[in-house]
PDB file of C-alpha atoms in Angstrom:
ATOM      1  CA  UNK A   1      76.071  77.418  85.541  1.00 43.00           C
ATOM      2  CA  UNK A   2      78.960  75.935  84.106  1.00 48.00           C
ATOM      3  CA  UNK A   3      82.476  77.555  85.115  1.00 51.00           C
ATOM      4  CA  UNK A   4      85.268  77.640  82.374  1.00 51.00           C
ATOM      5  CA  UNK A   5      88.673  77.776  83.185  1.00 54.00           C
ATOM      6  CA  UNK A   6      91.020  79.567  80.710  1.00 51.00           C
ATOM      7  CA  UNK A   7      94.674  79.517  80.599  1.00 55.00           C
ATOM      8  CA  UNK A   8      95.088  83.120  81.857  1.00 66.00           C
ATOM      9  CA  UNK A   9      98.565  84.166  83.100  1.00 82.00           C
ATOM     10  CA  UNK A  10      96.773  87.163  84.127  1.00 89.00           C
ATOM     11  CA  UNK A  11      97.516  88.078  88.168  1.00 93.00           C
ATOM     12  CA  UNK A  12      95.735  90.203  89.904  1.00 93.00           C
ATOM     13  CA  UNK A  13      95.302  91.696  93.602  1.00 96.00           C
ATOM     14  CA  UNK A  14      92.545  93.431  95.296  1.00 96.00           C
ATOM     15  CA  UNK A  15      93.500  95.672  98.385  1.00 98.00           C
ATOM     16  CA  UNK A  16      93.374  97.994 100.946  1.00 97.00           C
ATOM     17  CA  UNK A  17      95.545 100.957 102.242  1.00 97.00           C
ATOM     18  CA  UNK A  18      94.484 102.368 105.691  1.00 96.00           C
ATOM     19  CA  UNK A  19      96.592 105.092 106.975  1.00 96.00           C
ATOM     20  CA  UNK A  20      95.584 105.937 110.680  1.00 96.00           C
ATOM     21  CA  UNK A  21      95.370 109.611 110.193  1.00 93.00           C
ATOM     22  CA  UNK A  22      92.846 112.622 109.612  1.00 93.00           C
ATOM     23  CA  UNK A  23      93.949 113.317 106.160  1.00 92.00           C
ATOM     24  CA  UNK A  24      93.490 109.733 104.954  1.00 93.00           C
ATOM     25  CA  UNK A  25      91.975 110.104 101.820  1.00 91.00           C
ATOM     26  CA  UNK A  26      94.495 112.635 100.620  1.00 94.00           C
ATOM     27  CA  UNK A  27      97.706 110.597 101.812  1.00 94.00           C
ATOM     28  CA  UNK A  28      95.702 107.226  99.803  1.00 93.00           C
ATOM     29  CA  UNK A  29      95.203 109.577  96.823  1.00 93.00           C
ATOM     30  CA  UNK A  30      98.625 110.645  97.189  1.00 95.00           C
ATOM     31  CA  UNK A  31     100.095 107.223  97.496  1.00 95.00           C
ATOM     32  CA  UNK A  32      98.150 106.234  93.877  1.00 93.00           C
ATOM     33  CA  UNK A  33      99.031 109.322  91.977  1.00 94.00           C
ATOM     34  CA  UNK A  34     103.085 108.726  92.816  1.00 96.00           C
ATOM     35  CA  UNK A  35     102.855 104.658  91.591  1.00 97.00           C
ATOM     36  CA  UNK A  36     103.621 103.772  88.638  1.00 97.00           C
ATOM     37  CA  UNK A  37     100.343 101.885  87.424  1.00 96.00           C
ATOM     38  CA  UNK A  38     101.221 102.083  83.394  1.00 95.00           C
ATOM     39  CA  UNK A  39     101.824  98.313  82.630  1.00 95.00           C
ATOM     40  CA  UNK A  40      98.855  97.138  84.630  1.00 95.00           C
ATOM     41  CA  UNK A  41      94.905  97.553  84.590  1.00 93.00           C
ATOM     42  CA  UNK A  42      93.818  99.144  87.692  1.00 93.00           C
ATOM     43  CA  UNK A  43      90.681 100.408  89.398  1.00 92.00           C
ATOM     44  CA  UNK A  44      89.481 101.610  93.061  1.00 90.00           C
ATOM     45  CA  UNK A  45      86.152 101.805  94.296  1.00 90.00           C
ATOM     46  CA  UNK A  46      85.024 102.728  97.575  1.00 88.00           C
ATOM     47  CA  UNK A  47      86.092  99.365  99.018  1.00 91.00           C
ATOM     48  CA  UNK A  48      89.632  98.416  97.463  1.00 93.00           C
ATOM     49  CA  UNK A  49      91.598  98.995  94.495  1.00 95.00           C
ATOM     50  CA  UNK A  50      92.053  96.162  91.669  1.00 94.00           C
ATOM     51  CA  UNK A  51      95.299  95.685  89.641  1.00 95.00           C
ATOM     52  CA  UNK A  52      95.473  93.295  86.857  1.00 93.00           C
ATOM     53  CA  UNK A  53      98.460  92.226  85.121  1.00 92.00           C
ATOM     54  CA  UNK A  54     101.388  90.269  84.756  1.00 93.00           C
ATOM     55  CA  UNK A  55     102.352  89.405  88.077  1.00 95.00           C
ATOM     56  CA  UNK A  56     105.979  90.551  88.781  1.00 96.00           C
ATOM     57  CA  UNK A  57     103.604  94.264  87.838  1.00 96.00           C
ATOM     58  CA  UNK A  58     100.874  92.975  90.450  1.00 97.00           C
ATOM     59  CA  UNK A  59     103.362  92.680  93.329  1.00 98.00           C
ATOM     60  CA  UNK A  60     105.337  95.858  92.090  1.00 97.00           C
ATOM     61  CA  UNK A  61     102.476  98.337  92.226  1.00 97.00           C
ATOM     62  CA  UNK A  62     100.891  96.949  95.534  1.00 98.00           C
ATOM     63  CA  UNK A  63     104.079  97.391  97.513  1.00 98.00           C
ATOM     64  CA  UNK A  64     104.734 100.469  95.875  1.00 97.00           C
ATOM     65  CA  UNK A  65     101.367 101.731  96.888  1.00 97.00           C
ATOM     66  CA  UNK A  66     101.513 100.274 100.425  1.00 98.00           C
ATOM     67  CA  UNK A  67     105.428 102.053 100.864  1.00 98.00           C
ATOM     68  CA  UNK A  68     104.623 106.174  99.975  1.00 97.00           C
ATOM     69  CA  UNK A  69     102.246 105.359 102.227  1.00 97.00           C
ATOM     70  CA  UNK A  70     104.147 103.796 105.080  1.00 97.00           C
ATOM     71  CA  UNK A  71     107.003 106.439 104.415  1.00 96.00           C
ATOM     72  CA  UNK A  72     105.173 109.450 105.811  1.00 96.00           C
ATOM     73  CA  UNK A  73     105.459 107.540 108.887  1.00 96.00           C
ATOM     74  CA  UNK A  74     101.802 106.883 109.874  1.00 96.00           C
ATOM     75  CA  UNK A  75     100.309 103.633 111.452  1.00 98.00           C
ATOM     76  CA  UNK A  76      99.434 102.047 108.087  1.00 97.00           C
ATOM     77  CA  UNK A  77      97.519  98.960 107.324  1.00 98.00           C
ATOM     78  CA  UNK A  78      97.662  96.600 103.708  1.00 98.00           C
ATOM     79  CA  UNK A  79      95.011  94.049 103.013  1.00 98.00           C
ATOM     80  CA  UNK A  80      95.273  92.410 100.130  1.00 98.00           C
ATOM     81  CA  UNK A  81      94.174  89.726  98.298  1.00 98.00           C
ATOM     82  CA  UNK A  82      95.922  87.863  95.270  1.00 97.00           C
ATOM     83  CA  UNK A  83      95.592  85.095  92.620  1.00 94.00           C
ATOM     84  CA  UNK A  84      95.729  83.902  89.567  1.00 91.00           C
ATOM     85  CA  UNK A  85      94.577  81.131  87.694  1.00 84.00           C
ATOM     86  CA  UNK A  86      91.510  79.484  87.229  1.00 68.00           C
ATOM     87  CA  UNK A  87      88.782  81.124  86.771  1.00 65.00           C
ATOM     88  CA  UNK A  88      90.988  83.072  84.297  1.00 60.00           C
ATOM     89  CA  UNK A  89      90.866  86.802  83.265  1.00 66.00           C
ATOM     90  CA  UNK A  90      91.281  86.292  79.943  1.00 68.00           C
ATOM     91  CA  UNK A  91      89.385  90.400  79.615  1.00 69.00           C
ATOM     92  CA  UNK A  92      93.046  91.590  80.984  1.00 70.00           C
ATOM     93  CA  UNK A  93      95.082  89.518  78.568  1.00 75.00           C
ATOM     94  CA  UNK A  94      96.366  92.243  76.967  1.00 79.00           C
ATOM     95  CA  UNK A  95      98.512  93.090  80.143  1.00 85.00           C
ATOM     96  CA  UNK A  96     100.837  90.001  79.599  1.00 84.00           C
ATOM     97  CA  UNK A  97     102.195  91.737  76.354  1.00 84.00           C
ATOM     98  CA  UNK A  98     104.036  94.125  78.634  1.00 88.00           C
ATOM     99  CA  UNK A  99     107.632  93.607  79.367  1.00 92.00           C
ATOM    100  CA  UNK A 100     108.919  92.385  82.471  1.00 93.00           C
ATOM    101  CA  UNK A 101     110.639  95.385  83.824  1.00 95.00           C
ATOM    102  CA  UNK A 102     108.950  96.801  86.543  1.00 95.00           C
ATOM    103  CA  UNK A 103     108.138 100.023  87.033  1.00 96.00           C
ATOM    104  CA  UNK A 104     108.584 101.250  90.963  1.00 96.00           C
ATOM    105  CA  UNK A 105     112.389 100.839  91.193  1.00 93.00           C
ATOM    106  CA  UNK A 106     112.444 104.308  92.850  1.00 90.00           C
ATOM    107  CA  UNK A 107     111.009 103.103  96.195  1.00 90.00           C
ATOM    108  CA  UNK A 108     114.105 100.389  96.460  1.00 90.00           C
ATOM    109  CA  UNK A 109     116.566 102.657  98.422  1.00 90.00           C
ATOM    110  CA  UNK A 110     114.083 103.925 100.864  1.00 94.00           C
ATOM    111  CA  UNK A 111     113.914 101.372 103.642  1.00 95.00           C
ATOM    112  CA  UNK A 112     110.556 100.590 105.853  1.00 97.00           C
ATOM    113  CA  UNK A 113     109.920  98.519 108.387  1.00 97.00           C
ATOM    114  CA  UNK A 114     107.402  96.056 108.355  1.00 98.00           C
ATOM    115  CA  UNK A 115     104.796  93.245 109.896  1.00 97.00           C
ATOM    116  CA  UNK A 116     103.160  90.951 107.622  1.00 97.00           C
ATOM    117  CA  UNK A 117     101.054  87.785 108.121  1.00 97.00           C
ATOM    118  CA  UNK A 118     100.152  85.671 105.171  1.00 95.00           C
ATOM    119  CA  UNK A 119      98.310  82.781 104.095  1.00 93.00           C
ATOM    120  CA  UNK A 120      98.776  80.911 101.011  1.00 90.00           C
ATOM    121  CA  UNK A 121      95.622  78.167  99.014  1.00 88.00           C
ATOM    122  CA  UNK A 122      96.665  76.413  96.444  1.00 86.00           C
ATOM    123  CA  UNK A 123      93.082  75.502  94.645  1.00 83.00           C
ATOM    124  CA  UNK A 124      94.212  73.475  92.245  1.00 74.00           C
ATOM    125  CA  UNK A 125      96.171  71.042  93.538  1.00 71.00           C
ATOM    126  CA  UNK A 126      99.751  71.119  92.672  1.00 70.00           C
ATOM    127  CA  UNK A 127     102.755  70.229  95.091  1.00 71.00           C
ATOM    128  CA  UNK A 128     102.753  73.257  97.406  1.00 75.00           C
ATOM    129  CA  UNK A 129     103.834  72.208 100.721  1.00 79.00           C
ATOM    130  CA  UNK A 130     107.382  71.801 100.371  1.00 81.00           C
ATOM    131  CA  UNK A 131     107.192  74.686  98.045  1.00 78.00           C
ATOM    132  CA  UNK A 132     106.015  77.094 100.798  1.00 80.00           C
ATOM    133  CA  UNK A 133     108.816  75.736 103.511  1.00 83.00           C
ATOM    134  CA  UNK A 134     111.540  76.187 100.901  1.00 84.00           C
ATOM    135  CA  UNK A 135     110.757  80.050 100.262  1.00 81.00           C
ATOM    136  CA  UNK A 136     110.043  80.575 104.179  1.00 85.00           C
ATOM    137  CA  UNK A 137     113.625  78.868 104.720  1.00 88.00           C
ATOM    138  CA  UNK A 138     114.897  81.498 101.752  1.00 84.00           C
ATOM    139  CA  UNK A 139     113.032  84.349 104.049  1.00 88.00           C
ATOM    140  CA  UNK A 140     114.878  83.710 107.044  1.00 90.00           C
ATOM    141  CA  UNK A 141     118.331  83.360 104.624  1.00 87.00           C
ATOM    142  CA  UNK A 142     117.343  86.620 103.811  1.00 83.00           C
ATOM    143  CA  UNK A 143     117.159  88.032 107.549  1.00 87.00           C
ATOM    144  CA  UNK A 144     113.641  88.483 107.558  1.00 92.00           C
ATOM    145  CA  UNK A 145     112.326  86.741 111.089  1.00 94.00           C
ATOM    146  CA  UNK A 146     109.591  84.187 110.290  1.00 93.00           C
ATOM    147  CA  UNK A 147     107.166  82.861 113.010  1.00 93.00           C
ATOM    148  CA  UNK A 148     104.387  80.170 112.974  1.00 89.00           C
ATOM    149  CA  UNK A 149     100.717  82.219 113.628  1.00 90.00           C
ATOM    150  CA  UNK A 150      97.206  81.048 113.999  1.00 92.00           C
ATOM    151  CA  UNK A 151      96.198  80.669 110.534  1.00 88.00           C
ATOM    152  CA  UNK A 152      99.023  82.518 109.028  1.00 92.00           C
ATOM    153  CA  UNK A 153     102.655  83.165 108.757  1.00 93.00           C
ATOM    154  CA  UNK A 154     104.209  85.750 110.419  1.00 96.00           C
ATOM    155  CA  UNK A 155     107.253  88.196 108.788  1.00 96.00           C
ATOM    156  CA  UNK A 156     109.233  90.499 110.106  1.00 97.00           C
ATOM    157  CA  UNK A 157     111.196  92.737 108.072  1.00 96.00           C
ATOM    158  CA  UNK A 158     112.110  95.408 105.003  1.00 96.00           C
ATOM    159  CA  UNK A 159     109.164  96.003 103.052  1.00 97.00           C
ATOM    160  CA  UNK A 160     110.912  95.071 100.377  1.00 96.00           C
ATOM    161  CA  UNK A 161     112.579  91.636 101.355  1.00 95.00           C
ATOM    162  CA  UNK A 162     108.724  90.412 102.256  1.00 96.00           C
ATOM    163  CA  UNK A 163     106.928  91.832  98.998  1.00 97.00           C
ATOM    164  CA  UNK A 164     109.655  89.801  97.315  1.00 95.00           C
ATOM    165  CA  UNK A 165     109.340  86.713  99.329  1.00 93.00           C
ATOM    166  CA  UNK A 166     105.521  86.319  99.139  1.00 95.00           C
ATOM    167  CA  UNK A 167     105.943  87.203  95.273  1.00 95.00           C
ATOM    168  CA  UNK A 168     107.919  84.164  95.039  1.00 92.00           C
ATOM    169  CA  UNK A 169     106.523  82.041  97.365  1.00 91.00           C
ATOM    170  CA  UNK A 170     103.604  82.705  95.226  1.00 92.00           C
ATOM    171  CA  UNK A 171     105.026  81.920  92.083  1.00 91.00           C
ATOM    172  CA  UNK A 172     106.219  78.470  93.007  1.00 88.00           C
ATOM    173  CA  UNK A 173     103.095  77.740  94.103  1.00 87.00           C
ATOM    174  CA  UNK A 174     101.819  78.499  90.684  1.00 86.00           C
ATOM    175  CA  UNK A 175     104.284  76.758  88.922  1.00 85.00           C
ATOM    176  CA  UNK A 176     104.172  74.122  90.731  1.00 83.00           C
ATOM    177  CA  UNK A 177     100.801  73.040  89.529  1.00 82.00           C
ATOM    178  CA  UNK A 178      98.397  74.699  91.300  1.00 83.00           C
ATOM    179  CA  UNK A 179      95.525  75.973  88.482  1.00 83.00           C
ATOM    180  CA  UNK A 180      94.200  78.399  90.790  1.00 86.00           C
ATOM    181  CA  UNK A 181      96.547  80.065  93.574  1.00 89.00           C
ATOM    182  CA  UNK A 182      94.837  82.513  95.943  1.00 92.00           C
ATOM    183  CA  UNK A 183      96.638  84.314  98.793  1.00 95.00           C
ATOM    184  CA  UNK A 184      96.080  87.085 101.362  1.00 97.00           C
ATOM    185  CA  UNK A 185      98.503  89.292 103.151  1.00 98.00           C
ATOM    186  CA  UNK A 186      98.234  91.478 106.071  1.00 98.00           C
ATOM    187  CA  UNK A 187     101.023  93.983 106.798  1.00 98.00           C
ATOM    188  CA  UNK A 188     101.345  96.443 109.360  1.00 98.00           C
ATOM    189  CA  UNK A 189     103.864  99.749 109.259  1.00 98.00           C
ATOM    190  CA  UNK A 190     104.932 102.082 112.078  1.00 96.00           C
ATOM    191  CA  UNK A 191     102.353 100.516 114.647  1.00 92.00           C
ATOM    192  CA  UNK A 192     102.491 102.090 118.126  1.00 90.00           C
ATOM    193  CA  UNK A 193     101.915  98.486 119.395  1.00 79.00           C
ATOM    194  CA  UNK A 194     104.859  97.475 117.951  1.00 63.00           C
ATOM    195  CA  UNK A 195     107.029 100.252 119.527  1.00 56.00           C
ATOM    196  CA  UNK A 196     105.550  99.322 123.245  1.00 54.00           C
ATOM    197  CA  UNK A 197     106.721  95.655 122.168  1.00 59.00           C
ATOM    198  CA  UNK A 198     110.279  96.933 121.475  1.00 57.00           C
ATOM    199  CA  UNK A 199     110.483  99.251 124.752  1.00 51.00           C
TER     200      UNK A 199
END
């Protein structure tokens, strides 16, 4: 079978919320019902949740998911997955007519700390390399702490400083002529191994 690859725009991310708690369900509920999903498609089954949209939305609506979660001030877990590119999702074109104003502004003057790890594939070629030490060097500029990991990447930092670095990091990638970008990201909030770390 022969795969096409369209010109789709269209971003999209699958994750995964995991509060450490009894009432789990309810705070993941919770955390879905107070995010503003209106300019992107979005779904949730019994594994992760899908958005689909233009990606500034994409990165908006998983951090803002991830944060009323992490706010309540349970362990919480993200794993998500993004991309965009080829293979193309040309079925959530209609997505890309929205503007780019995003949606979730409210969360900005709530701070939350944060540990991410990320990994970045450029499929399609492109120049990536110096592309990905330019935005970690813009991370750091930033004051979020950046460390090699197996693998990975490792951040340190306000929620909102990483969501916007990987959302850029991930752009350039993009842009820079990768056809199909792909990257996951692991982020930890208000972990009690963390705290032993600190004492």
């Amino acid at each position: 079978m022969t795969q096409v690859c369209g010109n789709s725009k269209i971003a999209g991310c699958s994750f995964s919320v995991h509060p450490m708690c009894n009432d789990f369900q309810d705070m993941i509920m919770t955390s879905l019902q107070q995010t503003d999903t209106s300019k992107v498609w979005m779904k949730t089954d019994h594994v992760t949740t899908t958005v689909r949209g233009r990606l500034e939305h994409v990165f908006d609506v998983a951090k803002a998911v991830f944060h009323h979660t992490a706010v309540t001030g349970v362990h919480a877990a993200f794993q998500g997955t993004f991309s965009i590119g080829c293979p193309g999702d040309p079925t959530g074109d209609v997505y890309l007519d929205e503007t780019s104003n995003v949606m979730n502004r409210n969360t900005a003057a709530v701070k939350q700390a944060v540990t991410a790890k990320f990994s970045l594939y450029p499929l399609g070629g492109g120049k990536y390399m110096e592309t990905i030490y330019e935005k970690i060097e813009r991370m750091r500029e930033q004051g979020i702490s950046v460390t090699p990991a197996h693998y990975s990447t490792r951040l340190e930092g306000d929620i909102h400083d990483i969501f916007h670095g990987l959302e850029n990091v991930f752009k350039e990638t993009e842009a820079g002529g990768s056809s199909h970008t792909v990257m996951t990201v692991s982020i930890s909030a208000n972990s009690p191994s963390k705290k032993e770390e600190e004492e």
